[in-house]
Short mmCIF file of C-alpha atoms in Angstrom, two decimals:
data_model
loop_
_atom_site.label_atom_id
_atom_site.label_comp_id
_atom_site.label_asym_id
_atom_site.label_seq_id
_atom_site.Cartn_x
_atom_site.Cartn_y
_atom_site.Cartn_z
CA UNK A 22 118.59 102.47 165.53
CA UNK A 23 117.99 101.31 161.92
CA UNK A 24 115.30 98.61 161.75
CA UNK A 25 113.62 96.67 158.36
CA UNK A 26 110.98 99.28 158.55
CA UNK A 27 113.12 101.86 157.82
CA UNK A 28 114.80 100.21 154.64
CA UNK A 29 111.47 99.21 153.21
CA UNK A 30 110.77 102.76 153.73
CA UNK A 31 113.35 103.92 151.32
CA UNK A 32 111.37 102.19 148.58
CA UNK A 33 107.77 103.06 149.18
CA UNK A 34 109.53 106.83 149.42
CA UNK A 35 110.07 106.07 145.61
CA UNK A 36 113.73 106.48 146.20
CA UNK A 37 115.81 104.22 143.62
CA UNK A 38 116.06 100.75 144.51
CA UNK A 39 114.27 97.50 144.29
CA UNK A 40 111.51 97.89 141.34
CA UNK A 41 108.83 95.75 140.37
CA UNK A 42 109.62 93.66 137.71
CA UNK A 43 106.88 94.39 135.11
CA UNK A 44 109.18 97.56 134.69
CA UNK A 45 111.20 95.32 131.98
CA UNK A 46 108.94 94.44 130.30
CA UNK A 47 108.49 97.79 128.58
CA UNK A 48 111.19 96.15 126.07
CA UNK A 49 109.06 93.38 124.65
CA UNK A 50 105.30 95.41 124.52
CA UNK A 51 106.22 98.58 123.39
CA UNK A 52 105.70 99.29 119.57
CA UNK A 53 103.58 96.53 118.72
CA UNK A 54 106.02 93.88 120.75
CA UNK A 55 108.20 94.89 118.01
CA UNK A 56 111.33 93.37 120.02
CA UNK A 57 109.84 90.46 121.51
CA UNK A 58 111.74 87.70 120.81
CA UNK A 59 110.52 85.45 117.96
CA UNK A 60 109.29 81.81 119.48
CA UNK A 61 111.29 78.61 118.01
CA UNK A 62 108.21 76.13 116.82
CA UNK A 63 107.14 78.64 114.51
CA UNK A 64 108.66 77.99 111.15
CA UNK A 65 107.83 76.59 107.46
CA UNK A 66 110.73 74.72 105.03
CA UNK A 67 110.41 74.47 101.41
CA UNK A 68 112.15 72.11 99.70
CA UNK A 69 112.57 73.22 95.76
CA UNK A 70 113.00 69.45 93.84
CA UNK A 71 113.93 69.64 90.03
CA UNK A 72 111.30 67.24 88.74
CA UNK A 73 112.65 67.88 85.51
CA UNK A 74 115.50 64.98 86.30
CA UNK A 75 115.19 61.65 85.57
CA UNK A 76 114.75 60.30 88.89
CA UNK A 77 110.85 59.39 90.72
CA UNK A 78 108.58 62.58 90.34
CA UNK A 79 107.18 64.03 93.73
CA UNK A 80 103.56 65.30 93.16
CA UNK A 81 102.65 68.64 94.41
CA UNK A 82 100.48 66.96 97.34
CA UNK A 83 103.92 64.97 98.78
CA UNK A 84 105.95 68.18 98.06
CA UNK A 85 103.78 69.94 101.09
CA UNK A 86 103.70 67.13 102.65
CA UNK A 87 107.87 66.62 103.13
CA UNK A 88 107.73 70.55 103.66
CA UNK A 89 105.64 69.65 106.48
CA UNK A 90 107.12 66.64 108.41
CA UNK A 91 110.41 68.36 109.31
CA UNK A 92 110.31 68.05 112.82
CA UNK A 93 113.42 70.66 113.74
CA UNK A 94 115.88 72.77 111.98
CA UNK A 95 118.78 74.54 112.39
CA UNK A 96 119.37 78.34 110.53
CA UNK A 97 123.00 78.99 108.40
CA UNK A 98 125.75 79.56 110.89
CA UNK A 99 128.88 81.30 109.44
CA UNK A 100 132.39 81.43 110.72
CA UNK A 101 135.23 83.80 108.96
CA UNK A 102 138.44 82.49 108.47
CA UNK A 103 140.89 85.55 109.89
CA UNK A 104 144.68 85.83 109.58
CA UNK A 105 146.73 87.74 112.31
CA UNK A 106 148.90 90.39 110.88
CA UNK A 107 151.28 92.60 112.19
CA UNK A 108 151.18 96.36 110.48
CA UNK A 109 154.27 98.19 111.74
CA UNK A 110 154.05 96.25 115.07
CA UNK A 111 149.99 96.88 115.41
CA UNK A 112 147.85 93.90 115.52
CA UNK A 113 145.11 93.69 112.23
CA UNK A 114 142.94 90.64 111.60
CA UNK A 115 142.21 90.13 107.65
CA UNK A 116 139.39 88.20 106.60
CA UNK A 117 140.48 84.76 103.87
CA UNK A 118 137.57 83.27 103.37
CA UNK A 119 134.02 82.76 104.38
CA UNK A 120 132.70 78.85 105.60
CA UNK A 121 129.23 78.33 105.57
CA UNK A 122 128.20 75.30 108.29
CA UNK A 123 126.08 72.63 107.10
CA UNK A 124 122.82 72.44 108.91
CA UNK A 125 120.50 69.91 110.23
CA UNK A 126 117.32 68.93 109.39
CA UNK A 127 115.03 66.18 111.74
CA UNK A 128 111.95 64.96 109.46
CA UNK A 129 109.25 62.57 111.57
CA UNK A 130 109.37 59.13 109.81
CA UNK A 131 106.01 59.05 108.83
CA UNK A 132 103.92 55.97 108.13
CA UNK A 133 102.94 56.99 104.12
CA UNK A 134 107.47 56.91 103.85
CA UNK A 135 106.98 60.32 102.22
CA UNK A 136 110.54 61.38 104.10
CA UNK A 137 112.18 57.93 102.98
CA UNK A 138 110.63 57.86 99.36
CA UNK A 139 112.47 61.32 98.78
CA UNK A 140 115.92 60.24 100.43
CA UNK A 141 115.76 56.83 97.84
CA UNK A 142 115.12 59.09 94.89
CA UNK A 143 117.70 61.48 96.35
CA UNK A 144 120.04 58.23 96.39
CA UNK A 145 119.49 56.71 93.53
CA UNK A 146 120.20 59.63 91.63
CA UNK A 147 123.56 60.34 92.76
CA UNK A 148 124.82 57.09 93.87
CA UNK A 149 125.08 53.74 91.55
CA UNK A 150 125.57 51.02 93.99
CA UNK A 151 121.46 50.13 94.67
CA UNK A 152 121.31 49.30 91.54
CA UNK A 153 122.79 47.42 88.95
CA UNK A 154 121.86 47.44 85.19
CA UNK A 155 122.81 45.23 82.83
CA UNK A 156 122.58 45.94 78.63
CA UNK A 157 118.95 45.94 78.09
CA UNK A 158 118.61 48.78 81.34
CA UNK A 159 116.84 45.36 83.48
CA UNK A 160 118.00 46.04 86.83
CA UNK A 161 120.05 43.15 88.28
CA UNK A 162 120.05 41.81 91.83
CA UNK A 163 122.66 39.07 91.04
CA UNK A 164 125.85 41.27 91.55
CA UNK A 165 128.46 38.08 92.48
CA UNK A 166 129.99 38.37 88.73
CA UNK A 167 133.88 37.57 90.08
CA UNK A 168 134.70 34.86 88.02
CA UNK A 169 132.84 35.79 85.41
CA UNK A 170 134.38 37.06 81.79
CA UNK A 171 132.56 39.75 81.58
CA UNK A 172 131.25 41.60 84.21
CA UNK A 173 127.44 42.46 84.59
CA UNK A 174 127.30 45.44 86.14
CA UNK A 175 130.48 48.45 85.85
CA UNK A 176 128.59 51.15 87.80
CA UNK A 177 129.57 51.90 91.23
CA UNK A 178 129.66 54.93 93.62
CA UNK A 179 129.21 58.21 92.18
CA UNK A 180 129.41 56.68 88.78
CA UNK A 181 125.36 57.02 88.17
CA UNK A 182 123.45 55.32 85.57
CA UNK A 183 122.01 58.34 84.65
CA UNK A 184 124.37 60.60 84.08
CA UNK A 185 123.95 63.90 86.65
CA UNK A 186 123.24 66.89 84.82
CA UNK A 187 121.04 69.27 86.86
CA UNK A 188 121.58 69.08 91.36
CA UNK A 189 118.41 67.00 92.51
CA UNK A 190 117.73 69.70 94.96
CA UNK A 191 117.58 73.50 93.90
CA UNK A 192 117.29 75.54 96.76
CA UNK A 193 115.89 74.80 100.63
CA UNK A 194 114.00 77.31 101.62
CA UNK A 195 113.61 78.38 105.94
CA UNK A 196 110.68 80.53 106.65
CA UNK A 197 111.03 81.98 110.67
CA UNK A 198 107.07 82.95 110.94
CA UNK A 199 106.36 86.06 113.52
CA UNK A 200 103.16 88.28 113.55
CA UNK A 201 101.81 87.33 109.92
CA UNK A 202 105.27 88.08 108.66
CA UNK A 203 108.29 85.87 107.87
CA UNK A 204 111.96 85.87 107.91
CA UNK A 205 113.26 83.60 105.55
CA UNK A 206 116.81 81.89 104.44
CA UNK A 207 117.70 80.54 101.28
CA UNK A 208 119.88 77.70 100.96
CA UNK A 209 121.22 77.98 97.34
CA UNK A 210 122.15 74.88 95.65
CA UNK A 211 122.17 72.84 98.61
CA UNK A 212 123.61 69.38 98.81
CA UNK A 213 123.29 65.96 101.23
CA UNK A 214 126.12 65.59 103.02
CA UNK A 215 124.77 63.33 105.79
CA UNK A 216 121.12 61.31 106.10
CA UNK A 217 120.54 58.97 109.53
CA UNK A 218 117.63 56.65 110.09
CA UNK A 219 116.67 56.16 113.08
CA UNK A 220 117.42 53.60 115.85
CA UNK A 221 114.71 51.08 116.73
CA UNK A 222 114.26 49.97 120.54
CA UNK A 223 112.09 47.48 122.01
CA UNK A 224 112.10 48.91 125.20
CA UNK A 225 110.87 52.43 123.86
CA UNK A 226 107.53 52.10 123.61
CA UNK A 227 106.74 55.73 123.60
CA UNK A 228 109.17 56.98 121.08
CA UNK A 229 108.83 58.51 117.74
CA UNK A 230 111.05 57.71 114.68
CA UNK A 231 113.17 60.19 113.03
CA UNK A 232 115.18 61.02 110.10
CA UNK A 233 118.08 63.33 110.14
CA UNK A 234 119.37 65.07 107.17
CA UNK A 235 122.61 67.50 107.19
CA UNK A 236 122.61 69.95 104.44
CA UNK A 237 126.10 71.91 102.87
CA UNK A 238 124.79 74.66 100.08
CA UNK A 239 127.06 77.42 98.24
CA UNK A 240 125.82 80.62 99.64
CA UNK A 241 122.40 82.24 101.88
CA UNK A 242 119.61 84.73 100.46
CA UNK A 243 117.76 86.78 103.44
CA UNK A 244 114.09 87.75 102.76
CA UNK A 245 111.01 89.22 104.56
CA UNK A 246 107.56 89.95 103.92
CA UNK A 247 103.81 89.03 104.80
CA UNK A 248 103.07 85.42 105.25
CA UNK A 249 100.73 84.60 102.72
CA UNK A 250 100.74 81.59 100.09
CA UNK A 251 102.87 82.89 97.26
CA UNK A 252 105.68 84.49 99.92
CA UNK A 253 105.75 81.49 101.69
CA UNK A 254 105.08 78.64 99.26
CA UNK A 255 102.73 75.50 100.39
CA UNK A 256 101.86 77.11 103.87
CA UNK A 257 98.63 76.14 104.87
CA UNK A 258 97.46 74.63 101.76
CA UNK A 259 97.59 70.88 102.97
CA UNK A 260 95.84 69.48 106.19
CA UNK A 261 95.71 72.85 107.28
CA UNK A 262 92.40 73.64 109.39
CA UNK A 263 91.29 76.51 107.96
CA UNK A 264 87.64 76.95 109.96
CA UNK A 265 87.75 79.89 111.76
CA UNK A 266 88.14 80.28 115.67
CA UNK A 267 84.46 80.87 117.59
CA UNK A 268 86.64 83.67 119.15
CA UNK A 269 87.76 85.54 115.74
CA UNK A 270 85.51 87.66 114.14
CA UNK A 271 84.97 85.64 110.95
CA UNK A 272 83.61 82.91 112.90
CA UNK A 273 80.90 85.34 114.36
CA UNK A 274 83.36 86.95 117.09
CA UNK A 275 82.30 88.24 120.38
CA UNK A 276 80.33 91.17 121.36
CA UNK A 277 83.79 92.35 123.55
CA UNK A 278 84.68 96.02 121.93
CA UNK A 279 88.55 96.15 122.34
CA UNK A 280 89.44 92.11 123.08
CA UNK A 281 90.15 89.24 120.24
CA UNK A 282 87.67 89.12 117.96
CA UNK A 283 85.36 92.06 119.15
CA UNK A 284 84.34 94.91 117.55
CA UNK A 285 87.17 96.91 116.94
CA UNK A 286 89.01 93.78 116.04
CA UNK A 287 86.66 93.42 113.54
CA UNK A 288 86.64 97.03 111.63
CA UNK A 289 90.22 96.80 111.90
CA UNK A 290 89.77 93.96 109.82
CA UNK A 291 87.50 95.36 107.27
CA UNK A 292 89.12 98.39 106.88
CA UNK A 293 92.71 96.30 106.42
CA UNK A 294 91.23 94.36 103.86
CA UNK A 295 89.21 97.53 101.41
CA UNK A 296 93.04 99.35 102.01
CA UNK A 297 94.79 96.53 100.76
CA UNK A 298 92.14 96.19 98.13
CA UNK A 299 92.08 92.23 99.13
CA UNK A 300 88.37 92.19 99.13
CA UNK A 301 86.47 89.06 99.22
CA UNK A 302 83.33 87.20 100.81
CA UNK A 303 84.91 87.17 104.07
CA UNK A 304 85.35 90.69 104.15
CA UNK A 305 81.69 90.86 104.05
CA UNK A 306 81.04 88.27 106.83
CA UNK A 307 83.18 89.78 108.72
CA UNK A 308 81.52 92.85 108.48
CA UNK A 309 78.10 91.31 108.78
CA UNK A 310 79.39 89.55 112.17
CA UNK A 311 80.77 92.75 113.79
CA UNK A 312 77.13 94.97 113.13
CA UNK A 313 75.11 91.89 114.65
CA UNK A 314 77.45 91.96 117.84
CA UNK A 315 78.12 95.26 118.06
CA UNK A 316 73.60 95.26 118.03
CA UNK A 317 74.69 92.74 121.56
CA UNK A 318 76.98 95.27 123.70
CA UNK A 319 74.85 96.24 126.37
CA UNK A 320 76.41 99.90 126.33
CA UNK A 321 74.89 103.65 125.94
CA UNK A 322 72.51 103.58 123.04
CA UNK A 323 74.84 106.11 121.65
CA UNK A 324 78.08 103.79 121.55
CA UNK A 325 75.75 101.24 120.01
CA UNK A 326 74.76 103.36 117.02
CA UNK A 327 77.86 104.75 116.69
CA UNK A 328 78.94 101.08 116.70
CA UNK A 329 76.53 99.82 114.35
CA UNK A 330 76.72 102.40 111.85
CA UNK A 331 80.67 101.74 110.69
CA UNK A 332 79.52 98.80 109.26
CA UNK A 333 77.29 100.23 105.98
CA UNK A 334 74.36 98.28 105.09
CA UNK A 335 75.56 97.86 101.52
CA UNK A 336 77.95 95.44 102.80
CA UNK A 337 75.02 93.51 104.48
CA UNK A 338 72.32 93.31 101.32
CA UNK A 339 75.54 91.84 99.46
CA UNK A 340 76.59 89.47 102.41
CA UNK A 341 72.44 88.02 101.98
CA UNK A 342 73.49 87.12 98.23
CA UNK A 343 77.02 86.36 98.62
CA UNK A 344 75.83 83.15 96.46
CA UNK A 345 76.38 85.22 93.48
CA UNK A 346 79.06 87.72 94.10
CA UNK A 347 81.53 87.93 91.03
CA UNK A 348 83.11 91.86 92.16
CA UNK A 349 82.00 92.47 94.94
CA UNK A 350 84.33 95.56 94.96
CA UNK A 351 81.82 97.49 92.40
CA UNK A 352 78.99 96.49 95.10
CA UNK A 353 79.27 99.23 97.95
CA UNK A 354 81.63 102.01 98.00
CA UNK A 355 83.58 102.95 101.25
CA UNK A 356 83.87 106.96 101.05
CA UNK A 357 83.23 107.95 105.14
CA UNK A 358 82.76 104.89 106.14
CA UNK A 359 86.03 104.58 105.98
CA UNK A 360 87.41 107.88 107.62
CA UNK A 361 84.59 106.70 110.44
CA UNK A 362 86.23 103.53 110.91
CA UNK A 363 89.58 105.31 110.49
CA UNK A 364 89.23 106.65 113.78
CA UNK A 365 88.02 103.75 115.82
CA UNK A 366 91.03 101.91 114.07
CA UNK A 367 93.39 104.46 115.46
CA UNK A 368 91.77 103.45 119.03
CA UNK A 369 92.81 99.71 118.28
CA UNK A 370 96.03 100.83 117.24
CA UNK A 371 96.75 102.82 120.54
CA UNK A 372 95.92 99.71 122.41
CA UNK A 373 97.79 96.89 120.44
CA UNK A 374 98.93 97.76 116.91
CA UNK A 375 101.25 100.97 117.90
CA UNK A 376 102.07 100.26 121.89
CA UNK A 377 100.64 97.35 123.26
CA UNK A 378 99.31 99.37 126.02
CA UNK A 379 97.06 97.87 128.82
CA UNK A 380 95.50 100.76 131.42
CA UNK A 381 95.02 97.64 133.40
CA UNK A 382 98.56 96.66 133.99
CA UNK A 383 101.78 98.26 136.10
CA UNK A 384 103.62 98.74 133.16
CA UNK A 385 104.84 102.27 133.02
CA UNK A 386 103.20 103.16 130.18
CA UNK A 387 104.96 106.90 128.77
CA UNK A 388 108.13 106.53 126.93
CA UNK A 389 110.63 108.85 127.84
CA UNK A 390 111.45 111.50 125.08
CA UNK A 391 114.96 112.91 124.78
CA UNK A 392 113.95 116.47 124.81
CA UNK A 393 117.14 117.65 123.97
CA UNK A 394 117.01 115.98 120.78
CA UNK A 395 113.64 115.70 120.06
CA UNK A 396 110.58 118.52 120.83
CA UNK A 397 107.79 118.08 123.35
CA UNK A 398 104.61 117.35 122.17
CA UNK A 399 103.12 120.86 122.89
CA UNK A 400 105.96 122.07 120.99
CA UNK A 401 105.41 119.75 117.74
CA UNK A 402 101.93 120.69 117.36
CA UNK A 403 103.12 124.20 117.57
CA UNK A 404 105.23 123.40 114.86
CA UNK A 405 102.94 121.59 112.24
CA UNK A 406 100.22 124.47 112.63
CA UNK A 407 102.68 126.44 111.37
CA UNK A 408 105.08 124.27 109.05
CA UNK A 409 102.57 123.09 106.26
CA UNK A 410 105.61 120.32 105.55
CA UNK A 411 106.04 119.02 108.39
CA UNK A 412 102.70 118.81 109.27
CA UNK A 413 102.40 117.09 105.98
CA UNK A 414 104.91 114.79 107.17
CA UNK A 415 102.96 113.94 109.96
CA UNK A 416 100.22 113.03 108.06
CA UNK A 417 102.41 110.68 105.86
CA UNK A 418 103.28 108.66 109.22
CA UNK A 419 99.53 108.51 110.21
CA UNK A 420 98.73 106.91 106.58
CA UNK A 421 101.63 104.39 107.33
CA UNK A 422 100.33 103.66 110.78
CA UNK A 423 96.37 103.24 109.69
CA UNK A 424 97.00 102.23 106.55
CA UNK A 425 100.33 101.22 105.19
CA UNK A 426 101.64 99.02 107.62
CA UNK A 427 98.89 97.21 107.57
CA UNK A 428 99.64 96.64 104.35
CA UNK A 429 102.90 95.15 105.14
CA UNK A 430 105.03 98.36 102.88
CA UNK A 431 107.58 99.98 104.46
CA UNK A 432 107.94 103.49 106.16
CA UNK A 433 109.31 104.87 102.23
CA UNK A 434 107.16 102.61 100.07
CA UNK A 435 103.76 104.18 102.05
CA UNK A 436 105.08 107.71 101.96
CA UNK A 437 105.44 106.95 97.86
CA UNK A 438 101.49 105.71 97.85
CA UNK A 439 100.15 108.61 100.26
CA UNK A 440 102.10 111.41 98.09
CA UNK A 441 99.85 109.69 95.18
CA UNK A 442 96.57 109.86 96.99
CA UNK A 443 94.05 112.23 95.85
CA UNK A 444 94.09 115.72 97.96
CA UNK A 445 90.89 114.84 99.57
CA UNK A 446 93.10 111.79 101.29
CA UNK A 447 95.52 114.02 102.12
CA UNK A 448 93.05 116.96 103.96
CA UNK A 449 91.94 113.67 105.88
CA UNK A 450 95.26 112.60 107.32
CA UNK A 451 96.61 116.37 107.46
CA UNK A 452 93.08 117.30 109.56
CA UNK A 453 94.38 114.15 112.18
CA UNK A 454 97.84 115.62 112.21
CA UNK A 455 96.50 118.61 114.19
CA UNK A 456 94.04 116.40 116.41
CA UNK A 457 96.72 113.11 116.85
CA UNK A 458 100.03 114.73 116.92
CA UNK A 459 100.35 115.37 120.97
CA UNK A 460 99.24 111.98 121.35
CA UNK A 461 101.66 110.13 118.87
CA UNK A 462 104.52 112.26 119.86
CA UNK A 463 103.85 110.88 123.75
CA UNK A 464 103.24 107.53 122.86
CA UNK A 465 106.66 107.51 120.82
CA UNK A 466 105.25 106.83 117.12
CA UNK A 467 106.49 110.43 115.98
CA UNK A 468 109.99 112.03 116.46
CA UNK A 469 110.21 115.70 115.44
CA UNK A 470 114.15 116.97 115.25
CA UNK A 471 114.99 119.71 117.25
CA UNK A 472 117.81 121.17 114.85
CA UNK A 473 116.27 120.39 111.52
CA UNK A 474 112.48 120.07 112.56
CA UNK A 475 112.42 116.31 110.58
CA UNK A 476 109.72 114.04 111.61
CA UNK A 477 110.85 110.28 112.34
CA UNK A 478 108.11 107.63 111.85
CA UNK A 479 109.34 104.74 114.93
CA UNK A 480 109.21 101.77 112.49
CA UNK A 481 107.92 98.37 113.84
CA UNK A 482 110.61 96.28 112.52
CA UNK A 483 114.08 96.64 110.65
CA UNK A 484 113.85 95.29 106.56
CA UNK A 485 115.75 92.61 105.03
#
């Protein structure tokens, strides 16, 4: 007679059925979380004011500051105007027209009126009725002139004082911020159609006043890139605390060898920063934080050497007089270092950077390979010890994965800067093809064609 026993028996058989759920999650972690969905508070707006109009001038201070009191705000929406029409009795739909929706911005009301100061100057400039201004431009707060001859003030509405030559607002700028790289939307010549104050409530004694703006512009630009201050104007140059995190390697780290701010955290970091050529004095305290806790891990002596040497101890005699560093590029060179720390980067990036694995978790952690399309990984290094371009090929998707996406380039633009390295690069990353290649094929960061024998580098995100 069936019982429970025997259904729950079906499972634990492994036949299919009820999984666990982790098994999901394999969507979101794989490839660097490169499809995890982005989160909604993180975001920058840049509002572009022409200060070159005559209405109040914004200083560069209250600039970042009204970039940073918008509270909430919505992204372009689109809808296509379509006709029905009928092509020898078949249905087609043909697009008319394009409408762009207006979209909302909240600002916080803030005590210093920054938010209010640029809606008056916003106002003033387009609209004539808040003020009135008589011959000798002396503005005029008597404005009951009906039985008078002549009247003392003939501006109203959009008939401005000043007379509107340039839009007061020349572009609105939405920066979506995900894993030290943005998404961003350009509003192009945007314009107020809407601004609400707040209500006020007596009984509320726990609200927070707002101001809400709706915006119309002509047309959207897409961009992405790196977050960093020229990409993504004014972000964290004002009130921004920029003192690093006990946990984070710059502010000393931990003495953990894979986790946040441990040791490989921290040559990843070095390494990122001599690759990118973005060298500077917290290169060197970061390097001069990871050799003092990597001296901490209470591992085999060997580990701990190993450990300690990656960090050179150039980089430490220049961190004791970083009073006086002008270049300190010229100060220490990185030669083997490098290819040393190469390798323990390639570690990090087989835990987090390239697959987010855990060995900890239930996650399954292989990805499955279509081996009708694609070869096996015995079969690809077969291939490159053979196939001198492929294998080259190979190497060109290691540089990207050590080297050039950390860099933010894409897949083409770091296959353009490895085919200009020197051939003593190339030996380097051609030498890992042979040793890496099983291992990058299984974890799904290499493709190799079956038909045409191409490699395919798995790219961590699609371009703009």
């Amino acid at each position: 007679m069936p019982s429970i026993n025997n259904f729950l028996k079906g499972f634990s058989d492994g036949l299919p059925g009820m999984k666990d759920f982790q098994h999901a999650s394999r969507l979101y972690i794989d490839d660097n979380f490169k499809l995890l969905p982005k989160q909604k508070f993180l975001f920058h707006v840049v509002f572009t004011i022409d200060n070159t109009i005559p209405a109040r001038p914004f200083s560069n201070e209250e600039r970042l500051e009204l970039n940073m009191l918008v509270k909430s705000c919505e992204l372009p929406k689109y809808d296509m105007n379509l006709e029905e029409k009928l092509q020898y009795n078949k249905k087609v739909y043909v697009g008319t027209r394009i409408k762009y929706n207006p979209v909302n911005i909240v600002f916080h009301d803030d005590h210093a009126d920054t938010v209010n100061a640029f809606w008056k100057s916003y106002y003033e400039y387009n609209i004539a009725d808040s003020l009135s201004v008589n011959n000798t431009g002396i503005v005029d707060i008597a404005k009951d002139d009906m039985y008078k001859k002549n009247r003392s003030a003939t501006q109203f509405g959009m008939d401005n004082a000043q007379k509107r030559g340039k839009p007061f607002l020349k572009s609105v700028q939405i920066f979506v911020l995900h894993k030290k790289t943005f998404t961003g939307f350009t509003l192009v010549n945007p314009i107020i159609g809407s601004f609400s104050h707040d209500n006020l409530d007596q009984t509320d004694g726990g609200g927070l006043m707002t101001n809400t703006m709706q915006l119309f512009y002509e047309t959207v630009l897409y961009s992405a890139g790196r977050v960093d201050g020229v990409s993504v104007p004014g972000f964290a140059t004002l009130h921004y605390d920029k003192e690093p995190s006990p946990l984070s390697v710059l502010g000393r780290g931990t003495t953990s060898i894979f986790g946040p701010g441990g040791i490989v955290d921290g040559i990843g970091s070095v390494i990122g920063d001599v690759s990118t050529g973005n060298i500077s004095l917290g290169t060197i305290l970061t390097g001069i934080n990871t050799y003092n806790n990597a001296k901490k891990i209470n591992a085999k002596q060997a580990v701990k050497e190993e450990l300690k040497g990656i960090v050179k101890e150039g980089v430490i005699d220049i961190g004791k007089q970083a009073g006086t560093i002008t270049n300190p590029v010229g100060s220490f060179s990185i030669g083997t270092v490098a290819v040393a720390g190469a390798a323990v980067a390639a570690l990090a990036g087989s835990k987090s950077l390239s697959d987010g694995k855990n060995p900890n978790n239930r996650i399954i952690s292989n990805p499955i390979l279509n081996t009708q399309l694609y070869l096996t990984p015995t079969e690809s290094f077969n291939l490159i010890q053979s196939n001198l371009v492929a294998r080259d090929k190979v190497a060109a998707g290691i540089y990207y994965k050590l080297v050039g996406s950390r860099k933010g380039l894409t897949i083409t633009q770091s296959e353009v800067e490895y085919a200009a390295t020197t051939n003593d690069v190339k030996n380097v990353y051609r030498n890992r093809a042979l040793t890496d290649t099983t291992k990058l094929v299984s974890d799904g960061f290499i493709k190799i064609d079956r038909q045409g024998n191409e490699v395919g580098i798995v790219a961590e995100r699609a371009g703009l």
